[in-house]
Coordinates of N, CA, C and O in Angstrom, one line a residue:
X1 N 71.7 109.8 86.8 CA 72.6 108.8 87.3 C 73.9 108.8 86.5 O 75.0 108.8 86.9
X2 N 73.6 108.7 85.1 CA 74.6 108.5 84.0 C 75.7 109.9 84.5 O 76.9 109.7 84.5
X3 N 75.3 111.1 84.8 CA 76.1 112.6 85.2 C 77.1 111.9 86.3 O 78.2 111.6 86.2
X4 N 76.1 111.8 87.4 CA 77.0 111.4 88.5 C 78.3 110.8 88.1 O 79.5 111.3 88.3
X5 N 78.0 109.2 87.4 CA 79.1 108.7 87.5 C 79.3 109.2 86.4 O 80.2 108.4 86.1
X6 N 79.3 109.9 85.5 CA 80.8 110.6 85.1 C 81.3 111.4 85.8 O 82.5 111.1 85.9
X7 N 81.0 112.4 86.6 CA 82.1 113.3 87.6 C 82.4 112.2 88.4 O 83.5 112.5 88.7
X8 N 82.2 111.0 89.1 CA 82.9 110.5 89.7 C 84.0 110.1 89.0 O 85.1 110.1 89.6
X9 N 84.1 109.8 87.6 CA 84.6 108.7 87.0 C 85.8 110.5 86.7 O 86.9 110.3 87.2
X10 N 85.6 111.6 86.3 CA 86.5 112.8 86.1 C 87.3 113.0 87.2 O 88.5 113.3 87.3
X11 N 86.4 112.8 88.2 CA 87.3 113.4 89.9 C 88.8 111.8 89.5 O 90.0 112.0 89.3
X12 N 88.4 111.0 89.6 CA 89.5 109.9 89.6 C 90.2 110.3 88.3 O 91.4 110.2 88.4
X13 N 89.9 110.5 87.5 CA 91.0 110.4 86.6 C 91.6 112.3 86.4 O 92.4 112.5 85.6
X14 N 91.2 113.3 87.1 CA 92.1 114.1 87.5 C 92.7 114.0 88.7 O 93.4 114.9 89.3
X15 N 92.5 113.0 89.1 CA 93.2 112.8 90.5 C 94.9 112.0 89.6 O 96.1 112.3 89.5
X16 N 94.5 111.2 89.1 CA 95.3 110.4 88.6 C 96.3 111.0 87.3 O 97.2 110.4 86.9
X17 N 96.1 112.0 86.8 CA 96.9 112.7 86.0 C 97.4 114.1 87.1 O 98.5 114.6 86.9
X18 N 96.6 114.6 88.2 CA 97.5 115.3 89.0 C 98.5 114.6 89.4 O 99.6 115.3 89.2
X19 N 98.6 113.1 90.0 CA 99.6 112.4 90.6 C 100.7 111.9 89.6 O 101.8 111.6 90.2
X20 N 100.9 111.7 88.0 CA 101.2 111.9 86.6 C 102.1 113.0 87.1 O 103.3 112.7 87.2
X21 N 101.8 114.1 87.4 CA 102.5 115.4 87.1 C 102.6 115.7 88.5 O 102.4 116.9 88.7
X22 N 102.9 115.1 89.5 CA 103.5 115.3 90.5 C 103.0 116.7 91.3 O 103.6 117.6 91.8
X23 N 101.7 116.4 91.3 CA 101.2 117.6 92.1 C 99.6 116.6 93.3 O 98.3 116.7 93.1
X24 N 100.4 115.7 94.4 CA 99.8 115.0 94.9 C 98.4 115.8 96.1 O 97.4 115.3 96.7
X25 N 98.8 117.2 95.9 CA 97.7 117.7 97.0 C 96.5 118.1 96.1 O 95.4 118.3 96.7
X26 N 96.6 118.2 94.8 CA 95.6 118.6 94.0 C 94.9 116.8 93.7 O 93.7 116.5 93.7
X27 N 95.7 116.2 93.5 CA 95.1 114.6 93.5 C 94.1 114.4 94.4 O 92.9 114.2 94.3
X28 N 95.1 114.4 95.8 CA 94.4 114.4 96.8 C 92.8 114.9 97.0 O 91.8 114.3 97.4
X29 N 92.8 116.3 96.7 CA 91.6 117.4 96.6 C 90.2 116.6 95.9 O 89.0 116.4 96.2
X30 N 91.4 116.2 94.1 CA 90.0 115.8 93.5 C 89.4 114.2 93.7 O 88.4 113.6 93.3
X31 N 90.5 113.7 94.7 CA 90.5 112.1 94.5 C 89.0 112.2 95.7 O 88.0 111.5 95.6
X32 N 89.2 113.2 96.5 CA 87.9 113.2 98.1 C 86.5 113.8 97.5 O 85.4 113.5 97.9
X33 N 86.8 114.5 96.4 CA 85.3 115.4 96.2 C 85.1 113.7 95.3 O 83.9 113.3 95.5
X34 N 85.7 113.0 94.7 CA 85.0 112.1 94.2 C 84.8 111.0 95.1 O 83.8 110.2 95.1
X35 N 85.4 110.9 95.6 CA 84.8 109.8 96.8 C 83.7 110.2 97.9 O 82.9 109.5 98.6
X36 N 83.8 111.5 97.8 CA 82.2 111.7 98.7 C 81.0 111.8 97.9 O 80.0 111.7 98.5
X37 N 81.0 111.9 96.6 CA 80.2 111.4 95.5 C 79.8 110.4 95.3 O 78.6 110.0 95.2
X38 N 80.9 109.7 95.3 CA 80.6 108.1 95.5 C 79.7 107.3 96.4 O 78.7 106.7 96.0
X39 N 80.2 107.5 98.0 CA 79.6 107.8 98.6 C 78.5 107.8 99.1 O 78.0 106.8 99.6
X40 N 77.7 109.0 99.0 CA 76.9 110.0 98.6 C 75.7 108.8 98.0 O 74.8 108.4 98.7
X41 N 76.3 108.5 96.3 CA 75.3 108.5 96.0 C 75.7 106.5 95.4 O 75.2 106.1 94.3
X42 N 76.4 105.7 96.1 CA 76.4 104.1 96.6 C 77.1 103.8 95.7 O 77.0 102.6 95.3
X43 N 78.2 104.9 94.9 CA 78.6 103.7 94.1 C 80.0 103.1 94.6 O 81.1 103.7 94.6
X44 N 79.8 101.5 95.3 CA 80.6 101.3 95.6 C 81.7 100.6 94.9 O 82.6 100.4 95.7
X45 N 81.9 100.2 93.9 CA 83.5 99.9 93.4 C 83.9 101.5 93.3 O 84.8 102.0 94.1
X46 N 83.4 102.3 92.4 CA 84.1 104.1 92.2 C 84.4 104.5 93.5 O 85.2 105.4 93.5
X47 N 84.0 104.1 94.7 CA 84.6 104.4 95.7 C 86.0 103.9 96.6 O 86.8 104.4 97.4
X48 N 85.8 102.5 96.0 CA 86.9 101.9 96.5 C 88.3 102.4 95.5 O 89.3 102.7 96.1
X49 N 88.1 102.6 93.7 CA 89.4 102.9 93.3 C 89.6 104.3 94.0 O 90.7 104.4 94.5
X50 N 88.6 105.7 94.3 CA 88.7 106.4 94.8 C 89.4 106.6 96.2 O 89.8 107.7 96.7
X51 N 89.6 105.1 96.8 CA 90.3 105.1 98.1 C 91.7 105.0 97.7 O 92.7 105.6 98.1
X52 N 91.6 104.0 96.7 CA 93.0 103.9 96.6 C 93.7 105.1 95.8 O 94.9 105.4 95.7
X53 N 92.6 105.5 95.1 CA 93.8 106.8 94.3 C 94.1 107.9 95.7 O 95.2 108.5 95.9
X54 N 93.1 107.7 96.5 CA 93.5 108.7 97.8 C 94.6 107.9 98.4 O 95.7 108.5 98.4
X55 N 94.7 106.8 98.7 CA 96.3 106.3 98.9 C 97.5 106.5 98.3 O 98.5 106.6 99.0
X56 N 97.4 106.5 96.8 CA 98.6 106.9 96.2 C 98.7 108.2 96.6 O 99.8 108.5 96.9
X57 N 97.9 109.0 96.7 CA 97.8 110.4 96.5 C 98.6 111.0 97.8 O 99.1 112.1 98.0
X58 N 98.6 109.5 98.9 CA 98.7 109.6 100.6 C 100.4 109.5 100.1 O 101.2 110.4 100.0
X59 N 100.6 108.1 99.9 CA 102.6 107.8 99.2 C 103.1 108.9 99.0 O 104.0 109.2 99.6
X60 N 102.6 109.8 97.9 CA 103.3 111.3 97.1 C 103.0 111.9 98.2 O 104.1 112.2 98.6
X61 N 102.3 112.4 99.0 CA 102.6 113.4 99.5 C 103.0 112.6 101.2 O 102.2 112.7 102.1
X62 N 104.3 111.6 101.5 CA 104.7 111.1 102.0 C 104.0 111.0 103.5 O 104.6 111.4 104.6
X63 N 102.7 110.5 103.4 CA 101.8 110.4 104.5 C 101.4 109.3 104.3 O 100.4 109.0 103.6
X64 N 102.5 107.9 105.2 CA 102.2 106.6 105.4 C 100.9 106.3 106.1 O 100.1 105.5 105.6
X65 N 100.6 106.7 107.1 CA 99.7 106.4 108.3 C 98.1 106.5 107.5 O 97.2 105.7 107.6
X66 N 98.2 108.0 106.6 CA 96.9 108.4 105.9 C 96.8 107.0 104.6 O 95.8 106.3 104.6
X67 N 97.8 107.1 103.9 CA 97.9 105.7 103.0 C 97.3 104.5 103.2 O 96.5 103.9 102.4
X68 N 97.9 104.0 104.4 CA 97.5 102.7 105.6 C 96.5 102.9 105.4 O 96.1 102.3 104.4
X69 N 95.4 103.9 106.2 CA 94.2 104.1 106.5 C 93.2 103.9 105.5 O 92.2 103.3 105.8
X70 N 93.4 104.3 104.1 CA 92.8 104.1 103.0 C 93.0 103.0 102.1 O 92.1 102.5 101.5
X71 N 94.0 102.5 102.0 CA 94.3 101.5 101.4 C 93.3 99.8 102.5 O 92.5 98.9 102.4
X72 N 93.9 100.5 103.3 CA 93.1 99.1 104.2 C 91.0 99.6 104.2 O 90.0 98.9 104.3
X73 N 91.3 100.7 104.0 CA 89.4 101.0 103.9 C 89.0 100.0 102.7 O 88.1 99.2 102.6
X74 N 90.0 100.4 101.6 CA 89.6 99.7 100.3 C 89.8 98.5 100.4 O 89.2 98.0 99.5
X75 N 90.6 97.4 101.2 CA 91.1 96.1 100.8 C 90.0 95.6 101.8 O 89.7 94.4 101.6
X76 N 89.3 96.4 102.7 CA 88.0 96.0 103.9 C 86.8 95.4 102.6 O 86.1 94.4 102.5
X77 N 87.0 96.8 101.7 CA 85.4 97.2 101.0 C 85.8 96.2 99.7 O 84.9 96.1 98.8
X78 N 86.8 95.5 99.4 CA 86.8 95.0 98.7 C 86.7 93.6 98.8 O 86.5 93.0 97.8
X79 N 86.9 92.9 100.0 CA 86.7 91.9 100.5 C 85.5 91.5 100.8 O 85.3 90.3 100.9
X80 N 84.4 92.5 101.0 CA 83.0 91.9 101.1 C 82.5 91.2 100.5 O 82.5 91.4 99.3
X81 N 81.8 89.7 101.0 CA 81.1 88.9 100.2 C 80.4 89.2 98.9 O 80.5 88.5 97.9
X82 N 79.7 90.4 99.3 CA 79.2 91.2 98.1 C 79.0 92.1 97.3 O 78.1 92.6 96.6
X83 N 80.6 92.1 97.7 CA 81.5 93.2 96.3 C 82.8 92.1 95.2 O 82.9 92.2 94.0
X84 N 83.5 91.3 96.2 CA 84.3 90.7 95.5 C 85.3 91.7 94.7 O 85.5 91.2 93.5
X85 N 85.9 92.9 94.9 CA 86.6 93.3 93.6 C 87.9 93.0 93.9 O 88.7 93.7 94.7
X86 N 88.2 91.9 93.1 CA 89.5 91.6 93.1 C 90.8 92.4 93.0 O 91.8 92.5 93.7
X87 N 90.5 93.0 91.9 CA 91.8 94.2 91.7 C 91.8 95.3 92.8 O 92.8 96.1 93.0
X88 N 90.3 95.2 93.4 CA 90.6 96.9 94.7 C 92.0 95.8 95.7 O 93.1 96.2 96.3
X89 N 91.4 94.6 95.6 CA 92.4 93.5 96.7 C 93.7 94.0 96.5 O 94.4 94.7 97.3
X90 N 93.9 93.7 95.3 CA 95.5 93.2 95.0 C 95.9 94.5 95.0 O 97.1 94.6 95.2
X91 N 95.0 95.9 94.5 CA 95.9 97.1 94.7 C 96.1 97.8 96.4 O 96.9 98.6 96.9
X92 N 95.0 97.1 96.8 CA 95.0 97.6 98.0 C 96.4 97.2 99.3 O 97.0 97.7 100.3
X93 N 96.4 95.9 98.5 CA 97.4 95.0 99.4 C 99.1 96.0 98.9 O 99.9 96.3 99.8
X94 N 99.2 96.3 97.9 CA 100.1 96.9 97.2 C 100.4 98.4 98.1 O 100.6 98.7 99.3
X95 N 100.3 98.7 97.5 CA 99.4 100.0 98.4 C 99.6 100.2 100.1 O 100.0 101.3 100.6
X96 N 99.0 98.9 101.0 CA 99.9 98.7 101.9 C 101.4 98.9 102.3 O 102.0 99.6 103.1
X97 N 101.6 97.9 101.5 CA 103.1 97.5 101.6 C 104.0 98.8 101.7 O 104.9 99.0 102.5
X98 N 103.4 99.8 100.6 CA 104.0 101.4 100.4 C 103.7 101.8 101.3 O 104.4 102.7 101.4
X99 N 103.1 101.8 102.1 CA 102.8 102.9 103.5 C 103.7 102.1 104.6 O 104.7 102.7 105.2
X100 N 103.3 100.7 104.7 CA 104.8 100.3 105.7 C 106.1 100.8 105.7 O 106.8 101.3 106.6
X101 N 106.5 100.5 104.4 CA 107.9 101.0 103.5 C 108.0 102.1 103.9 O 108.9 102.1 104.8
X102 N 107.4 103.4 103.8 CA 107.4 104.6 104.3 C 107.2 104.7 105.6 O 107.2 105.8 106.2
X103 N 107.1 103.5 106.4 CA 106.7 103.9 107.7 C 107.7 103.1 108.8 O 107.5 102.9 110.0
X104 N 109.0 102.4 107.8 CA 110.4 102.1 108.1 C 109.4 101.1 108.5 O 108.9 101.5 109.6
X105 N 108.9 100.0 108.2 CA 108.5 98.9 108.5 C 108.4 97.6 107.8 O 107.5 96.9 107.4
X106 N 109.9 97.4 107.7 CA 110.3 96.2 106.8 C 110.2 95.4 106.2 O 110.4 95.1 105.1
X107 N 109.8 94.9 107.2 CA 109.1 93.2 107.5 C 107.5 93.0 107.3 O 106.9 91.9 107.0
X108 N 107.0 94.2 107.4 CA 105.8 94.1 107.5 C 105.5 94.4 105.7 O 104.7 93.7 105.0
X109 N 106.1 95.1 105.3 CA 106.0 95.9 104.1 C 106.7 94.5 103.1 O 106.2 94.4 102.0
X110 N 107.4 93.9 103.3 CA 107.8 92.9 102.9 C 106.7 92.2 102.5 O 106.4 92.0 101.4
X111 N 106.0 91.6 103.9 CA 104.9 90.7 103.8 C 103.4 90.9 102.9 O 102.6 90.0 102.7
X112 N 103.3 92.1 102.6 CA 102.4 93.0 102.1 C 102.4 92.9 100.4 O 101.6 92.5 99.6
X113 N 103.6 93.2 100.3 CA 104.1 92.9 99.0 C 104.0 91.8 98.5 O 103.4 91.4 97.5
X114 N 104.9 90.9 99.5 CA 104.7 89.3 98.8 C 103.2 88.2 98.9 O 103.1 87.0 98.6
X115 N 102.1 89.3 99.7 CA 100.8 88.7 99.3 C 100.1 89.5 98.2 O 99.1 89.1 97.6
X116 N 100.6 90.7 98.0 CA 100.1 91.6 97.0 C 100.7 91.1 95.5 O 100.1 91.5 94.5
X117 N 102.1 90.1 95.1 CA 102.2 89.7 93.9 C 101.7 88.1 94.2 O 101.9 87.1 93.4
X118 N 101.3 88.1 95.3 CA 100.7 86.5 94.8 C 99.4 86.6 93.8 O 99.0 86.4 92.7
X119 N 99.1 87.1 95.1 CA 97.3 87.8 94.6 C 97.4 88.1 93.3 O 97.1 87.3 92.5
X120 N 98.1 89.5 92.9 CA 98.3 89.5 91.4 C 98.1 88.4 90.7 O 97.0 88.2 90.1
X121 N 99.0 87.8 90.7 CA 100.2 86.7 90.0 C 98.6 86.0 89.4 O 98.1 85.9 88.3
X122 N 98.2 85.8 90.6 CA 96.8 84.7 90.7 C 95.4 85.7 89.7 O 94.3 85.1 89.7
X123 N 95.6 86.7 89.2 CA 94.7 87.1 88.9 C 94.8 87.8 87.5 O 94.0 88.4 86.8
X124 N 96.1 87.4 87.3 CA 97.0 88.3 85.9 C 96.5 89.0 85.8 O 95.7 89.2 85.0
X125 N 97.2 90.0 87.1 CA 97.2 91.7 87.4 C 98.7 92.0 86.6 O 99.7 91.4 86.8
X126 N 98.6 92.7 85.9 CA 100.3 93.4 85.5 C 101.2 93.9 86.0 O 102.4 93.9 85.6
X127 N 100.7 94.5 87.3 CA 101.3 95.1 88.6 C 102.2 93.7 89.7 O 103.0 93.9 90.5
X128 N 101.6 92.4 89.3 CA 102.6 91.3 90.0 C 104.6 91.8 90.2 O 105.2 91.8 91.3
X129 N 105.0 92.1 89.0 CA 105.9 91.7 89.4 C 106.1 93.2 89.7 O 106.7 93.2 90.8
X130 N 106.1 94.1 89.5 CA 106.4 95.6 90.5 C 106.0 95.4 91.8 O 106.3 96.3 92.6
X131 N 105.2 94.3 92.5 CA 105.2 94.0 93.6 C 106.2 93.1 94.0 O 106.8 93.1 95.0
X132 N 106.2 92.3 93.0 CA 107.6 91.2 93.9 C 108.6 91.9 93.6 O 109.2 91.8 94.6
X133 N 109.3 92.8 92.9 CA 110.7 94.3 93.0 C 110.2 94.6 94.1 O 111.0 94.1 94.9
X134 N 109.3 95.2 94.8 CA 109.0 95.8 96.3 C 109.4 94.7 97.0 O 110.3 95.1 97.8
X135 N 109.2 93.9 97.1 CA 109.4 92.3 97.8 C 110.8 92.7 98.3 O 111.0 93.4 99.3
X136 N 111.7 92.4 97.6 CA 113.0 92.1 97.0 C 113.8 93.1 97.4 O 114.9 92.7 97.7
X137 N 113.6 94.9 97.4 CA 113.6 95.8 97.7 C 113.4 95.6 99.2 O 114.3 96.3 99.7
X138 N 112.8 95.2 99.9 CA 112.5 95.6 101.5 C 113.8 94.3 101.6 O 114.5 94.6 102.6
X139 N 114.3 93.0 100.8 CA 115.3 92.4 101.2 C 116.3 93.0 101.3 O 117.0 92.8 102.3
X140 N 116.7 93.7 100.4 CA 118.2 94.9 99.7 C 118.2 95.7 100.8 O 119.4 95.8 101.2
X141 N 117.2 96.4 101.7 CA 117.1 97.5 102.4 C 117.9 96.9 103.6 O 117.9 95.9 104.4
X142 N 119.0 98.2 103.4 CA 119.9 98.2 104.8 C 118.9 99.2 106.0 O 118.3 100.3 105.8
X143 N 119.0 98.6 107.1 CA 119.1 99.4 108.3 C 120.2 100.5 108.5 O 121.4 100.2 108.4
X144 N 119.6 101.9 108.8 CA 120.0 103.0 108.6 C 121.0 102.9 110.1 O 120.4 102.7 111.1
X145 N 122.2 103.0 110.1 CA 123.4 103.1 110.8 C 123.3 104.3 112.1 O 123.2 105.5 111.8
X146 N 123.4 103.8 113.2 CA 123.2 105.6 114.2 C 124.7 105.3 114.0 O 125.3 104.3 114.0
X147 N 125.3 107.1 113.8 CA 126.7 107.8 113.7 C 126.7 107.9 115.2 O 127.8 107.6 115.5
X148 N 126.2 108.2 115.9 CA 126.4 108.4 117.3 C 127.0 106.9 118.5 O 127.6 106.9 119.6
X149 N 126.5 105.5 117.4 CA 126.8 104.4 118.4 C 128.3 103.8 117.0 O 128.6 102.6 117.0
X150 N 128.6 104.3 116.6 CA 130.1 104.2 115.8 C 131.0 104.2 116.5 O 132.2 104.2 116.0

């Protein structure tokens, strides 16, 4: 048991030093062999950070929709009465917000953000206020101009 979750616990942290060095499809690669480990063999919190390193891993390699998908699997699995993991919450909510943002979804990515630094805020997560800059950032954001209706 003790093996297992260390290669789980290796798959996530080469996932997370691939995404470090800017090579999101190798993240990607090791972020899945450890989440089917996970999986596999029930460990459910290593599976949820596993979702979300698959979400960052989804941002870098600029696939919102895949992001979404995972980030919300984790904020589902983290919400269960009988998991409770707060921080899968507040990263997951985060996490969201980036996949809206990428998915020209303003308002929505806005609102994502500003429950993802509440949540923080409320849990003294460190990541709070790089969520309220995201906040703040979807306010700054201009609507992209058609040259054609000029």
């Amino acid at each position: 048991t003790d093996h297992v979750e260390g290669v789980i616990h290796e798959k996530d942290l080469a996932a997370a030093i691939h995404l470090h060095e800017d090579h999101p499809d190798l993240a990607h690669a090791e972020a899945s062999e450890g989440f089917q480990l996970a999986e596999e063999h029930k460990y459910g919190v290593d599976a949820i950070d596993l979702l979300l390193t698959l979400a960052r891993a989804a941002v870098a390699r600029q696939a919102p929709t895949e992001a979404f998908r995972h980030a919300k699997l984790a904020l589902e699995r983290s919400t269960q009465p009988e998991c409770g993991y707060v921080w899968g919450k507040a990263d997951a909510l985060h996490l969201m917000g980036l996949a809206h943002r990428d998915s020209g979804e303003r308002d929505h990515a806005r609102a994502r953000f500003q429950q993802a630094a509440e949540f923080r805020a409320g849990i003294e997560h460190p990541g709070a206020n790089e969520s309220r800059e995201k906040a703040a950032d979807c306010d700054a954001f201009e609507e992209p101009v058609d040259s054609f209706d000029v």
